[in-house]
CSV table of C-alpha atoms in Angstrom, one decimal:
chain,number,residue,atom,x,y,z
G,1,ASP,CA,103.5,66.8,102.8
G,2,THR,CA,101.0,68.5,105.1
G,3,GLY,CA,102.5,71.9,104.8
G,4,VAL,CA,103.6,74.2,107.7
G,5,SER,CA,101.4,74.0,110.8
G,6,GLN,CA,101.1,76.7,113.4
G,7,ASP,CA,99.3,76.4,116.7
G,8,PRO,CA,97.2,78.1,118.0
G,9,ARG,CA,95.5,80.0,115.2
G,10,HIS,CA,94.4,82.7,117.6
G,11,LYS,CA,95.5,83.7,121.1
G,12,ILE,CA,94.1,86.4,123.3
G,13,THR,CA,96.1,87.2,126.4
G,14,LYS,CA,96.3,89.9,129.1
G,15,ARG,CA,99.1,92.3,129.1
G,16,GLY,CA,102.0,90.9,131.2
G,17,GLN,CA,101.2,87.3,130.6
G,18,ASN,CA,103.6,84.9,128.8
G,19,VAL,CA,102.6,83.2,125.6
G,20,THR,CA,104.1,80.4,123.5
G,21,PHE,CA,103.5,79.5,119.9
G,22,ARG,CA,104.4,76.4,118.0
G,23,CYS,CA,105.4,75.8,114.4
G,24,ASP,CA,105.7,72.4,112.7
G,25,PRO,CA,107.6,72.8,109.4
G,26,ILE,CA,107.5,70.5,106.4
G,27,SER,CA,109.4,67.5,107.6
G,28,GLU,CA,112.3,67.5,105.2
G,29,HIS,CA,112.9,71.3,105.5
G,30,ASN,CA,116.2,72.2,107.2
G,31,ARG,CA,115.4,75.9,107.7
G,32,LEU,CA,112.7,77.5,109.8
G,33,TYR,CA,111.8,81.2,109.9
G,34,TRP,CA,109.7,83.3,112.2
G,35,TYR,CA,108.1,86.6,110.9
G,36,ARG,CA,105.8,89.1,112.5
G,37,GLN,CA,103.1,90.9,110.5
G,38,THR,CA,101.2,93.9,111.9
G,39,LEU,CA,98.0,95.2,110.4
G,40,GLY,CA,98.6,96.8,107.0
G,41,GLN,CA,102.2,95.9,106.9
G,42,GLY,CA,104.4,93.3,105.2
G,43,PRO,CA,105.9,90.5,107.4
G,44,GLU,CA,109.1,91.4,109.2
G,45,PHE,CA,111.8,88.9,109.8
G,46,LEU,CA,112.4,87.9,113.5
G,47,THR,CA,114.7,84.9,113.4
G,48,TYR,CA,115.7,81.7,111.6
G,49,PHE,CA,117.1,78.3,112.4
G,50,GLN,CA,119.1,75.8,110.3
G,51,ASN,CA,118.3,72.5,111.9
G,52,GLU,CA,118.6,73.2,115.7
G,53,ALA,CA,121.0,76.2,115.4
G,54,GLN,CA,119.6,79.7,115.6
G,55,LEU,CA,121.6,81.5,112.9
G,56,GLU,CA,120.2,85.0,112.8
G,57,LYS,CA,118.0,87.2,115.0
G,58,SER,CA,116.5,90.5,114.1
G,59,ARG,CA,116.9,93.5,116.4
G,60,LEU,CA,113.1,93.4,116.5
G,61,LEU,CA,113.5,90.3,118.7
G,62,SER,CA,113.8,91.9,122.1
G,63,ASP,CA,115.0,90.0,125.2
G,64,ARG,CA,111.3,89.3,125.9
G,65,PHE,CA,111.2,87.0,122.9
G,66,SER,CA,112.9,83.7,122.7
G,67,ALA,CA,112.7,81.0,120.0
G,68,GLU,CA,113.9,77.4,120.1
G,69,ARG,CA,114.1,74.5,117.8
G,70,PRO,CA,115.5,71.8,120.1
G,71,LYS,CA,115.6,68.8,117.9
G,72,GLY,CA,115.7,70.5,114.5
G,73,SER,CA,112.0,69.7,113.9
G,74,PHE,CA,109.3,71.9,115.4
G,75,SER,CA,110.0,75.3,116.9
G,76,THR,CA,108.5,77.4,119.6
G,77,LEU,CA,108.4,81.2,120.0
G,78,GLU,CA,107.8,82.5,123.5
G,79,ILE,CA,106.9,86.1,124.4
G,80,GLN,CA,107.3,87.0,128.0
G,81,ARG,CA,105.5,89.9,129.8
G,82,THR,CA,103.4,90.6,126.7
G,83,GLU,CA,102.7,94.2,125.7
G,84,GLN,CA,99.9,95.6,123.6
G,85,GLY,CA,102.5,96.4,120.9
G,86,ASP,CA,103.1,92.6,120.6
G,87,SER,CA,99.7,92.2,119.0
G,88,ALA,CA,100.3,90.9,115.5
G,89,MET,CA,100.2,87.8,113.3
G,90,TYR,CA,103.2,85.6,113.9
G,91,LEU,CA,104.1,83.6,110.8
G,92,CYS,CA,106.3,80.6,110.5
G,93,ALA,CA,107.9,79.5,107.2
G,94,SER,CA,110.2,76.6,106.3
G,95,SER,CA,112.5,75.9,103.3
G,96,PRO,CA,114.9,73.2,102.2
G,97,LEU,CA,118.6,73.8,101.6
G,98,PRO,CA,119.6,75.7,99.5
G,99,ASP,CA,116.5,77.8,99.9
G,100,ARG,CA,117.0,81.1,98.2
G,101,LYS,CA,115.9,79.8,94.9
G,102,LYS,CA,113.2,77.5,96.1
G,103,GLY,CA,111.0,79.9,97.9
G,104,TYR,CA,109.5,79.4,101.3
G,105,THR,CA,106.4,77.7,102.5
G,106,PHE,CA,104.4,79.7,105.1
G,107,GLY,CA,102.0,78.5,107.7
G,108,SER,CA,98.6,80.2,108.3
G,109,GLY,CA,100.0,82.1,111.3
G,110,THR,CA,99.1,82.7,114.9
G,111,ARG,CA,97.2,85.9,115.6
G,112,LEU,CA,98.0,87.3,118.9
G,113,THR,CA,95.9,89.9,120.6
G,114,VAL,CA,97.1,91.5,123.9
G,115,VAL,CA,94.4,93.2,125.9
S,1,ALA,CA,120.1,99.3,102.5
S,2,GLN,CA,118.8,96.5,100.4
S,3,SER,CA,115.1,96.7,100.1
S,4,VAL,CA,112.0,96.0,98.1
S,5,THR,CA,109.5,98.8,97.4
S,6,GLN,CA,105.9,98.3,96.1
S,7,LEU,CA,104.9,101.5,94.4
S,8,ASP,CA,101.1,101.2,95.1
S,9,SER,CA,99.4,100.4,98.4
S,10,HIS,CA,96.1,99.9,96.6
S,11,VAL,CA,95.1,99.0,93.1
S,12,SER,CA,91.6,98.7,91.9
S,13,VAL,CA,90.6,97.2,88.5
S,14,SER,CA,87.5,96.0,86.8
S,15,GLU,CA,86.9,92.3,86.3
S,16,GLY,CA,88.3,91.2,82.9
S,17,THR,CA,90.8,94.1,82.6
S,18,PRO,CA,94.6,93.8,83.0
S,19,VAL,CA,96.4,93.9,86.4
S,20,LEU,CA,99.7,95.6,87.0
S,21,LEU,CA,101.3,95.6,90.4
S,22,ARG,CA,104.6,97.4,90.6
S,23,CYS,CA,107.7,96.5,92.5
S,24,ASN,CA,111.3,97.8,92.6
S,25,TYR,CA,114.2,96.5,94.4
S,26,SER,CA,117.3,98.1,95.7
S,27,SER,CA,120.4,96.0,95.7
S,28,SER,CA,124.0,95.9,94.4
S,29,TYR,CA,123.5,92.3,93.5
S,30,SER,CA,120.7,90.5,91.7
S,31,PRO,CA,118.6,89.0,94.4
S,32,SER,CA,116.0,86.2,94.1
S,33,LEU,CA,112.6,87.8,93.8
S,34,PHE,CA,109.2,86.4,94.6
S,35,TRP,CA,105.6,87.4,94.6
S,36,TYR,CA,103.3,86.1,97.3
S,37,VAL,CA,99.6,86.5,97.7
S,38,GLN,CA,97.6,86.6,100.9
S,39,HIS,CA,93.9,86.2,100.9
S,40,PRO,CA,92.0,87.3,104.0
S,41,ASN,CA,92.6,85.1,107.0
S,42,LYS,CA,94.8,82.8,104.9
S,43,GLY,CA,98.5,82.1,104.8
S,44,LEU,CA,101.0,83.5,102.2
S,45,GLN,CA,101.0,81.6,99.0
S,46,LEU,CA,103.9,81.7,96.5
S,47,LEU,CA,102.7,83.0,93.1
S,48,LEU,CA,106.0,82.9,91.2
S,49,LYS,CA,109.8,83.3,91.7
S,50,TYR,CA,112.8,84.7,89.8
S,51,THR,CA,116.1,83.0,90.4
S,52,SER,CA,118.4,84.3,87.6
S,53,ALA,CA,117.1,82.0,84.9
S,54,ALA,CA,114.5,83.4,82.5
S,55,THR,CA,113.7,87.0,83.1
S,56,LEU,CA,110.0,86.4,82.3
S,57,VAL,CA,108.5,84.3,84.9
S,58,LYS,CA,105.2,82.6,84.7
S,59,GLY,CA,103.3,81.7,87.9
S,60,ILE,CA,100.0,80.3,89.0
S,61,ASN,CA,96.6,81.6,88.2
S,62,GLY,CA,97.7,83.4,85.0
S,63,PHE,CA,100.1,85.7,86.7
S,64,GLU,CA,103.6,86.5,85.4
S,65,ALA,CA,106.4,88.9,86.2
S,66,GLU,CA,109.4,90.3,84.3
S,67,PHE,CA,112.7,90.9,85.9
S,68,LYS,CA,114.3,94.1,84.4
S,69,LYS,CA,117.8,94.6,85.8
S,70,SER,CA,118.2,98.0,84.1
S,71,GLU,CA,115.1,99.3,85.8
S,72,THR,CA,115.6,97.2,89.0
S,73,SER,CA,111.9,96.2,88.7
S,74,PHE,CA,109.9,93.0,89.0
S,75,HIS,CA,106.3,94.0,88.2
S,76,LEU,CA,103.5,91.5,88.4
S,77,THR,CA,100.9,91.3,85.6
S,78,LYS,CA,97.8,89.4,84.6
S,79,PRO,CA,96.0,89.9,81.3
S,80,SER,CA,92.5,89.6,82.7
S,81,ALA,CA,91.5,90.0,86.4
S,82,HIS,CA,89.1,87.6,88.1
S,83,MET,CA,87.1,88.4,91.2
S,84,SER,CA,89.0,85.7,93.0
S,85,ASP,CA,92.2,87.7,92.5
S,86,ALA,CA,91.2,90.2,95.2
S,87,ALA,CA,93.8,89.9,97.9
S,88,GLU,CA,97.0,91.4,99.3
S,89,TYR,CA,100.1,90.9,97.2
S,90,PHE,CA,103.7,91.1,98.4
S,91,CYS,CA,106.9,91.5,96.4
S,92,VAL,CA,109.7,89.8,98.3
S,93,GLY,CA,113.4,89.6,97.9
S,94,SER,CA,116.1,87.3,99.2
S,95,GLY,CA,119.8,87.1,98.9
S,96,PHE,CA,120.6,90.7,99.8
S,97,GLN,CA,124.2,90.7,101.0
S,98,GLY,CA,124.1,86.9,101.0
S,99,ALA,CA,121.5,86.7,103.7
S,100,GLN,CA,118.9,84.0,103.5
S,101,LYS,CA,116.0,85.9,105.0
S,102,LEU,CA,113.1,87.2,103.0
S,103,VAL,CA,112.6,91.0,102.8
S,104,PHE,CA,109.0,92.0,102.1
S,105,GLY,CA,107.6,95.0,100.4
S,106,GLN,CA,104.8,96.9,102.1
S,107,GLY,CA,102.1,95.1,100.1
S,108,THR,CA,99.5,96.1,97.5
S,109,ARG,CA,95.8,95.5,98.1
S,110,LEU,CA,94.2,94.5,94.9
S,111,THR,CA,90.4,95.2,94.6
S,112,ILE,CA,88.4,93.8,91.7
S,113,ASN,CA,85.3,95.6,90.7
S,114,PRO,CA,82.4,93.6,89.0
């Protein structure tokens, strides 16, 4: 069990560019979650997958954001036409089924800076 | 709306003294509740969890929390603070209206004075 891995750890991009982040969950975990954390705030839910199916999306996930988990293993989060307001830490978490009582394992996050 | 509220944005204690970080939840149902800790430039680490078993929950590093339904609270305590406890702490809920996602409180920054 190597934990939840996120890549890259840091990303600096110019406004208007597209960026993609990757998350590798714990291998036996069915569920995968994406959260966003801005400075001084708690993480906010973006979306989650059960295997390859995207089951819920927050209204925070505008049409510039898209997430995939094509084979039910790793997931990608893409932000198109980045804006300065997208600067944040993007966190990935995974959990087994049923997960509510087992807690969630978080990755170290990808810190995005849009300049 | 179902939510989790941390009552203090910043708590400062002296090393060796007790720690109390306060959390209240708002829900028509008993959610699962967790405390996570986040050290600078590190990921979120689970400290402890309440899942409708024992109301007094013991976690790692000497932390514990008590679920009080009558007060809708889940405060985090530690008898004696250590310098390494300095971090951001999040009270988190799950299971609001049957949803699986975690709902985070705003966080409490714990500072330990030598």
